[in-house]
Tab-separated table of C-alpha atoms in Angstrom:
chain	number	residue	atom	x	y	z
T	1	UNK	CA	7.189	-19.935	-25.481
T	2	UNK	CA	8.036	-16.548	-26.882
T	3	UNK	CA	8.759	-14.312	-23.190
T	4	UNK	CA	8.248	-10.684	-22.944
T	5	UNK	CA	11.286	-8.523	-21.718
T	6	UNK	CA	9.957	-5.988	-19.255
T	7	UNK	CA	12.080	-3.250	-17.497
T	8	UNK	CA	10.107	-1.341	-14.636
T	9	UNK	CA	11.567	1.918	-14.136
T	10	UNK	CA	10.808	3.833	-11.319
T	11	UNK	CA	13.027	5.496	-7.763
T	12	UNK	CA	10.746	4.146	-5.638
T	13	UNK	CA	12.888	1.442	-4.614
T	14	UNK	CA	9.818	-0.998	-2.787
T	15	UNK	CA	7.162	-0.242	-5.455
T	16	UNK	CA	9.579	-1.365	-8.154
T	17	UNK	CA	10.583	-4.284	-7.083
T	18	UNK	CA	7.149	-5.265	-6.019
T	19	UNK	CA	6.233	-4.123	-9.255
T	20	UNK	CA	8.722	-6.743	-10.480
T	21	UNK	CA	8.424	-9.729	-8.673
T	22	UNK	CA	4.369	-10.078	-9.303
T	23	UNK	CA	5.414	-9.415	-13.165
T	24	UNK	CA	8.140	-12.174	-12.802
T	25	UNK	CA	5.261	-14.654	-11.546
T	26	UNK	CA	3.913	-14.889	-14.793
T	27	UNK	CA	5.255	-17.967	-17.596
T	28	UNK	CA	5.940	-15.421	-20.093
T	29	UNK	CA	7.389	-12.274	-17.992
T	30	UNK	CA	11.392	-11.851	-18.302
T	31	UNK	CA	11.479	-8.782	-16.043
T	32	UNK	CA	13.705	-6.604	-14.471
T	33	UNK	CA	13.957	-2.645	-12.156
T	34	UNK	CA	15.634	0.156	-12.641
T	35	UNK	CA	15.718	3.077	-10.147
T	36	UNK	CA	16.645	5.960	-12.428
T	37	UNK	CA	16.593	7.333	-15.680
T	38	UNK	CA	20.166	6.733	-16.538
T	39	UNK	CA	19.988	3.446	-14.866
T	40	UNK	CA	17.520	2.897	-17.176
T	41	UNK	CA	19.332	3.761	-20.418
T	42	UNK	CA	22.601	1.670	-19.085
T	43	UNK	CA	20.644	-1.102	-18.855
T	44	UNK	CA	18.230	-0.687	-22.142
T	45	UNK	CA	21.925	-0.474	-23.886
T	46	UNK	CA	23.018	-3.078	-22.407
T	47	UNK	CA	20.771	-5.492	-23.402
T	48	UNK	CA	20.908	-4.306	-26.393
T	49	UNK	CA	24.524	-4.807	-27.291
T	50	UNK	CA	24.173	-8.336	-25.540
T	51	UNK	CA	21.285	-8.924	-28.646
T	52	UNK	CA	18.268	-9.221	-25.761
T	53	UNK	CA	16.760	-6.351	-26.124
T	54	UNK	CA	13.548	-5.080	-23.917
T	55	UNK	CA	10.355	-4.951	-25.180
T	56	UNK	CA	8.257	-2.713	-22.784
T	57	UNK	CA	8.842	-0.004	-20.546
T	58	UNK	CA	7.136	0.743	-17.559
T	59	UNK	CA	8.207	4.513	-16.638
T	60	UNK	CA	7.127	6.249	-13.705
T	61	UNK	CA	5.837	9.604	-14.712
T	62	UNK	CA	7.250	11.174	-11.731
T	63	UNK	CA	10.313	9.833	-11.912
T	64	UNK	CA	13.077	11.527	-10.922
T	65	UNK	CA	17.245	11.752	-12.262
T	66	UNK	CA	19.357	13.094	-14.813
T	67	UNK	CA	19.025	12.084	-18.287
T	68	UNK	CA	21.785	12.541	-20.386
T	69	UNK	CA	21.209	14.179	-23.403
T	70	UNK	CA	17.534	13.896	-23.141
T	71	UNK	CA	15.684	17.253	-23.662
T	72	UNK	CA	12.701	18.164	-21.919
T	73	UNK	CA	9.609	16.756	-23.839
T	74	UNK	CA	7.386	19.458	-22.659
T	75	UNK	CA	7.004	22.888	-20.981
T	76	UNK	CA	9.617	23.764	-18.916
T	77	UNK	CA	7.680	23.455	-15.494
T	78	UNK	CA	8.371	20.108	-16.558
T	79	UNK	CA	12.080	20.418	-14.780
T	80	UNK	CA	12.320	20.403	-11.455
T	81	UNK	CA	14.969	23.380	-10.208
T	82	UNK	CA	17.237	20.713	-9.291
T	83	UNK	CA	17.603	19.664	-12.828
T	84	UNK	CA	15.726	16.608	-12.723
T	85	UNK	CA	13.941	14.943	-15.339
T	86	UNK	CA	10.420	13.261	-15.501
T	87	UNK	CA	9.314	10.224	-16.740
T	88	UNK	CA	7.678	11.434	-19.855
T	89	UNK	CA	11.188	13.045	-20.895
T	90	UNK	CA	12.871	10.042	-20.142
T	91	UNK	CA	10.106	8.280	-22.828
T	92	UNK	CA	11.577	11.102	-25.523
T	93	UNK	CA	15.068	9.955	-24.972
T	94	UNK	CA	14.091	5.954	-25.214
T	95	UNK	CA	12.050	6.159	-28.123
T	96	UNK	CA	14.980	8.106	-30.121
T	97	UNK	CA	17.665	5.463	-29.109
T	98	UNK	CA	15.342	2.425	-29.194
T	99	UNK	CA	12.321	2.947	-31.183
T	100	UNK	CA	10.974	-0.802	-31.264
T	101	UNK	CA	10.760	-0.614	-27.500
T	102	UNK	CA	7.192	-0.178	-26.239
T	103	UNK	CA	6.503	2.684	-23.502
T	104	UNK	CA	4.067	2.126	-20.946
T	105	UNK	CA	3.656	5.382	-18.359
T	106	UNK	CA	2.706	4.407	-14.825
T	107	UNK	CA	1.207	7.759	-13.319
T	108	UNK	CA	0.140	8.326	-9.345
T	109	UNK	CA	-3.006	9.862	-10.849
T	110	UNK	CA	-5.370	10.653	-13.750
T	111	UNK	CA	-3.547	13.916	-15.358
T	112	UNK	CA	-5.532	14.602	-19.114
T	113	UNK	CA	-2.346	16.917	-20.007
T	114	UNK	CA	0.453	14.708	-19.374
T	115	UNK	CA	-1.538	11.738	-20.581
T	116	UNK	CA	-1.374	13.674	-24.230
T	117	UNK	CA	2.085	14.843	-23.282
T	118	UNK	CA	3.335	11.176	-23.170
T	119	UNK	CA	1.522	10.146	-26.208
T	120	UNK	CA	3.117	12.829	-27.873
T	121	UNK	CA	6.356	12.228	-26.976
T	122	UNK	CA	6.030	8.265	-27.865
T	123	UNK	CA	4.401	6.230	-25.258
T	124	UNK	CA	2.145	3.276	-26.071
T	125	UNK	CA	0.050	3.908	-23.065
T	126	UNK	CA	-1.027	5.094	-19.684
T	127	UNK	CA	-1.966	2.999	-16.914
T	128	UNK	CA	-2.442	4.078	-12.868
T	129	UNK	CA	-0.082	2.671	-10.504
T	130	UNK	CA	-3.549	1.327	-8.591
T	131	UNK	CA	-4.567	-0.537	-11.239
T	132	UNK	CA	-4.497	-4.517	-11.016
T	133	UNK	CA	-2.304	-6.494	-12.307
T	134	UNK	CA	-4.434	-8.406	-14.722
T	135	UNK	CA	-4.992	-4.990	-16.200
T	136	UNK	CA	-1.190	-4.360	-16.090
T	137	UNK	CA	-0.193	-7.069	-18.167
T	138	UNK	CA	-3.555	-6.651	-20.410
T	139	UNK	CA	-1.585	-3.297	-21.745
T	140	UNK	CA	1.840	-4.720	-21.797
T	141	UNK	CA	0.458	-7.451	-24.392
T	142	UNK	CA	-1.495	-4.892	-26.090
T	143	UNK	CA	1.150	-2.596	-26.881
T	144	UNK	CA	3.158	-5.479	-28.346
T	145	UNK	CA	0.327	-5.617	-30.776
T	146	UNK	CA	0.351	-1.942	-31.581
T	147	UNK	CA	-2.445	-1.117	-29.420
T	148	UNK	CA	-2.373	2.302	-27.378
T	149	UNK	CA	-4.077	1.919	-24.014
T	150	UNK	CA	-6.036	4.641	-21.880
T	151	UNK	CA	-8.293	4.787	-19.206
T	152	UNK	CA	-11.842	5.525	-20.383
T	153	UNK	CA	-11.837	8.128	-18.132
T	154	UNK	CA	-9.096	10.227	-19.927
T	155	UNK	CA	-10.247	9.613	-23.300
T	156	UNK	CA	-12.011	12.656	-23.905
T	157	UNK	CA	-9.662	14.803	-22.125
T	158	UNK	CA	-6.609	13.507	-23.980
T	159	UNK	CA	-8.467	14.448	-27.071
T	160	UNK	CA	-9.132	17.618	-26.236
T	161	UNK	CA	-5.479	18.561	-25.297
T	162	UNK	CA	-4.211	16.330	-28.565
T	163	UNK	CA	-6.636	18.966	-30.517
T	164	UNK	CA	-5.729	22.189	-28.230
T	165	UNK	CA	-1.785	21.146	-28.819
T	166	UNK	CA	-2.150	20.721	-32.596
T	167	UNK	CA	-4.246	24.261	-32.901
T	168	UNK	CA	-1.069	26.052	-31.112
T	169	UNK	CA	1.547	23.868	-33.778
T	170	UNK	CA	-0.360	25.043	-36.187
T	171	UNK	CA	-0.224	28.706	-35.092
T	172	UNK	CA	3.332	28.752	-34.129
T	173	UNK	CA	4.108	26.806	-37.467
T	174	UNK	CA	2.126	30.281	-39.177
T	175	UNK	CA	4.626	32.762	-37.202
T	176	UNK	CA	7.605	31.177	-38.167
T	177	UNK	CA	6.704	30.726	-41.860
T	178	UNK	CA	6.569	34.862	-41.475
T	179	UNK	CA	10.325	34.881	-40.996
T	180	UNK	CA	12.873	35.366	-44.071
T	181	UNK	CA	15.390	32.168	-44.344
T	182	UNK	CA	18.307	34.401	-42.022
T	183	UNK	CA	15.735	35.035	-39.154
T	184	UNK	CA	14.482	31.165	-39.343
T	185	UNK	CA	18.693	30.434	-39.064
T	186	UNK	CA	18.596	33.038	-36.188
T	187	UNK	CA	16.061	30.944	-34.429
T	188	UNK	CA	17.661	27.629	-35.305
T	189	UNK	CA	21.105	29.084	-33.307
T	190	UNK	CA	18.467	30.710	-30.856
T	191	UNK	CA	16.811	26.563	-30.239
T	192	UNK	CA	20.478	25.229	-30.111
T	193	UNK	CA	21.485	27.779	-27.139
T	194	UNK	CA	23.704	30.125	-28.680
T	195	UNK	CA	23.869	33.504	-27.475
T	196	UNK	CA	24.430	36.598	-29.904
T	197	UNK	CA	28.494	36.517	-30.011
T	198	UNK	CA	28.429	32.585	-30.680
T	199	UNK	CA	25.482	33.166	-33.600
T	200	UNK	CA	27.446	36.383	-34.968
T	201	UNK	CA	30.317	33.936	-35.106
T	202	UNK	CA	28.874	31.075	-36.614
T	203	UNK	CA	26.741	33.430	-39.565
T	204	UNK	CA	29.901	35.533	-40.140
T	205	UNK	CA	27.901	38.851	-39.242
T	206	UNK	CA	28.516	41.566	-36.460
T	207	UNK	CA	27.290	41.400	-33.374
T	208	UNK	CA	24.795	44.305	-33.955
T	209	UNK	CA	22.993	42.704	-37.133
T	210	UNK	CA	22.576	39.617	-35.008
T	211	UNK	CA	20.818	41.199	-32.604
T	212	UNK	CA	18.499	43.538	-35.326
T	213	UNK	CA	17.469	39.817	-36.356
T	214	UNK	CA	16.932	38.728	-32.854
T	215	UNK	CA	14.688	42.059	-32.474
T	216	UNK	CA	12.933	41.131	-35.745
T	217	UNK	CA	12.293	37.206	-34.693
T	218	UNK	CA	10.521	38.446	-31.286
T	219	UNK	CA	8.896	40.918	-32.681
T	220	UNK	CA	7.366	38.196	-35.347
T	221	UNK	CA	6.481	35.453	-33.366
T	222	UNK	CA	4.561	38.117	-30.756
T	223	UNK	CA	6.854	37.355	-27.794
T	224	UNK	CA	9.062	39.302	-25.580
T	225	UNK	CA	11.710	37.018	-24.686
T	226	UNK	CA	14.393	34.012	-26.050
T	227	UNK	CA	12.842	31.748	-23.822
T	228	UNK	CA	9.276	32.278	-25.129
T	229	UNK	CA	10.875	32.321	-28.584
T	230	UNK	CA	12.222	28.954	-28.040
T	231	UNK	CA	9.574	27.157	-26.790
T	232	UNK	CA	6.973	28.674	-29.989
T	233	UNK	CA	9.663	27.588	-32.516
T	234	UNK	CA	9.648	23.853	-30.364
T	235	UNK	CA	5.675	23.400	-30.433
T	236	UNK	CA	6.322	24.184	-34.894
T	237	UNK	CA	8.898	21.477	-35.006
T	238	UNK	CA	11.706	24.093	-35.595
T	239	UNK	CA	15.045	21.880	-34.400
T	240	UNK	CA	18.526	23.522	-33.070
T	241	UNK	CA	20.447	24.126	-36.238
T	242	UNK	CA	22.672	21.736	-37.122
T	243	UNK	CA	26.338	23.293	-36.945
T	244	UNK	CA	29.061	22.374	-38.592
T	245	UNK	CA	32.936	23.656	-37.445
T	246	UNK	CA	32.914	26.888	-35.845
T	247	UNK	CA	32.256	30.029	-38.483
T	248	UNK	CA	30.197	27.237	-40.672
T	249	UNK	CA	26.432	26.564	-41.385
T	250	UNK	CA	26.119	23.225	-43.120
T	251	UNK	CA	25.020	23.741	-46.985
T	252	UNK	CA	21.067	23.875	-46.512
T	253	UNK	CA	21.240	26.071	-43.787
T	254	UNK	CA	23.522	28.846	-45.699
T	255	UNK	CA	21.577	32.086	-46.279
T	256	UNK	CA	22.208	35.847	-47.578
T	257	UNK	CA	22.521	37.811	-44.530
């Protein structure tokens, strides 16, 4: 009998392992809990190394701990002001280290926007935490066959944020396009944190042309801060640039000042 490796991830200690021991009832279940995001990733690596890898997910969409190195997968009221990290991030960081495992969000309630948002950022599917547990492991064997589950009730909504998110890529992907090739490496160094000295640094220009190009990226993409800046050239798929040593763009991303 071929079993199905299931981790349930979620802080809420009694739900979890409830969660776990009616999965480990059935023939086929291998299942274990995790109460945290990095828990999580310690274990989903260390399976991996031991060559018994998981093959779903079940992340709480509220869940709540630090995830290193895993960005935000949506708007920043995402973040808590503590610093923590949701669920749907944590799906962003999984699916980049592990993408043959399948992500399954278990939410508290029907929510059409971070239904899409979890799509988008890689999840198979997204299932109430009320929901029984013939229904449960209906979508965990689904998703092992490719299949994305929703509830019907969502469907429409999901598909009108999937269509509402794709209109604003496709209008943030238009304002960047508007920048020359030094203002598009401006806003690479802008996405990967740098402030003016560190980009003035790493383009070998003065502190004062760095920030005329700053002016001129702001002024382009219609916004009136960094943040804002940011977060347009992340919905057009515009990455951190990637740096080389310090004073040094790597190759492709060289450009005449």
């Amino acid at each position: 009998m071929v079993r199905i490796r299931v981790l349930v991830v979620d802080d809420h200690r009694i739900f979890a392992e409830s969660l776990a021991a009616a999965l480990a009832a059935e023939p086929d279940v291998d299942v274990s809990a995790a109460g945290s995001g990095p828990a999580a990733l310690r274990s989903l690596e260390r399976a991996a190394a031991e060559g018994r890898r998981y093959d779903v997910l079940l992340v709480d969409a509220d869940l709540g701990g630090s995830v290193p190195g895993v960005r935000p997968a949506v708007p920043v009221q995402e973040v808590g002001d503590d610093g923590l990290v949701d669920g749907i991030s944590l799906v962003v960081g999984v699916r980049s280290a592990q993408p043959a495992v399948r992500i399954v969000v278990l939410a508290e309630k029907d929510d059409p926007r971070r239904a899409a948002l979890a799509l988008q950022a890689g999840a198979c599917g997204w299932v109430a935490k009320d929901c029984s547990l013939s229904r449960l492991l209906t979508v965990i064997r689904g998703v092992l066959r490719d299949e994305t589950h929703l509830p019907p009730a969502l469907l429409t909504g999901v598909l009108r944020e999937l269509t509402a998110a794709r209109k604003h890529r496709t209008e943030s992907e238009r304002l960047v396009e508007s920048l020359t090739p030094r203002e598009r490496e401006v806003l690479r160094c802008m996405v990967a944190g740098l402030g003016r000295k560190a980009v003035a640094e790493r383009l070998y220009l003065s502190p004062h042309t760095v920030r005329t190009h700053m002016q001129n990226v702001l002024g382009k993409l219609g916004v009136h801060s960094t943040l804002a800046a940011v977060a347009l050239a992340r919905r057009a798929g515009v990455g951190p640039v990637d740096l080389g040593p310090a004073g040094r763009i790597l190759p492709e991303e060289s450009s005449s000042a």
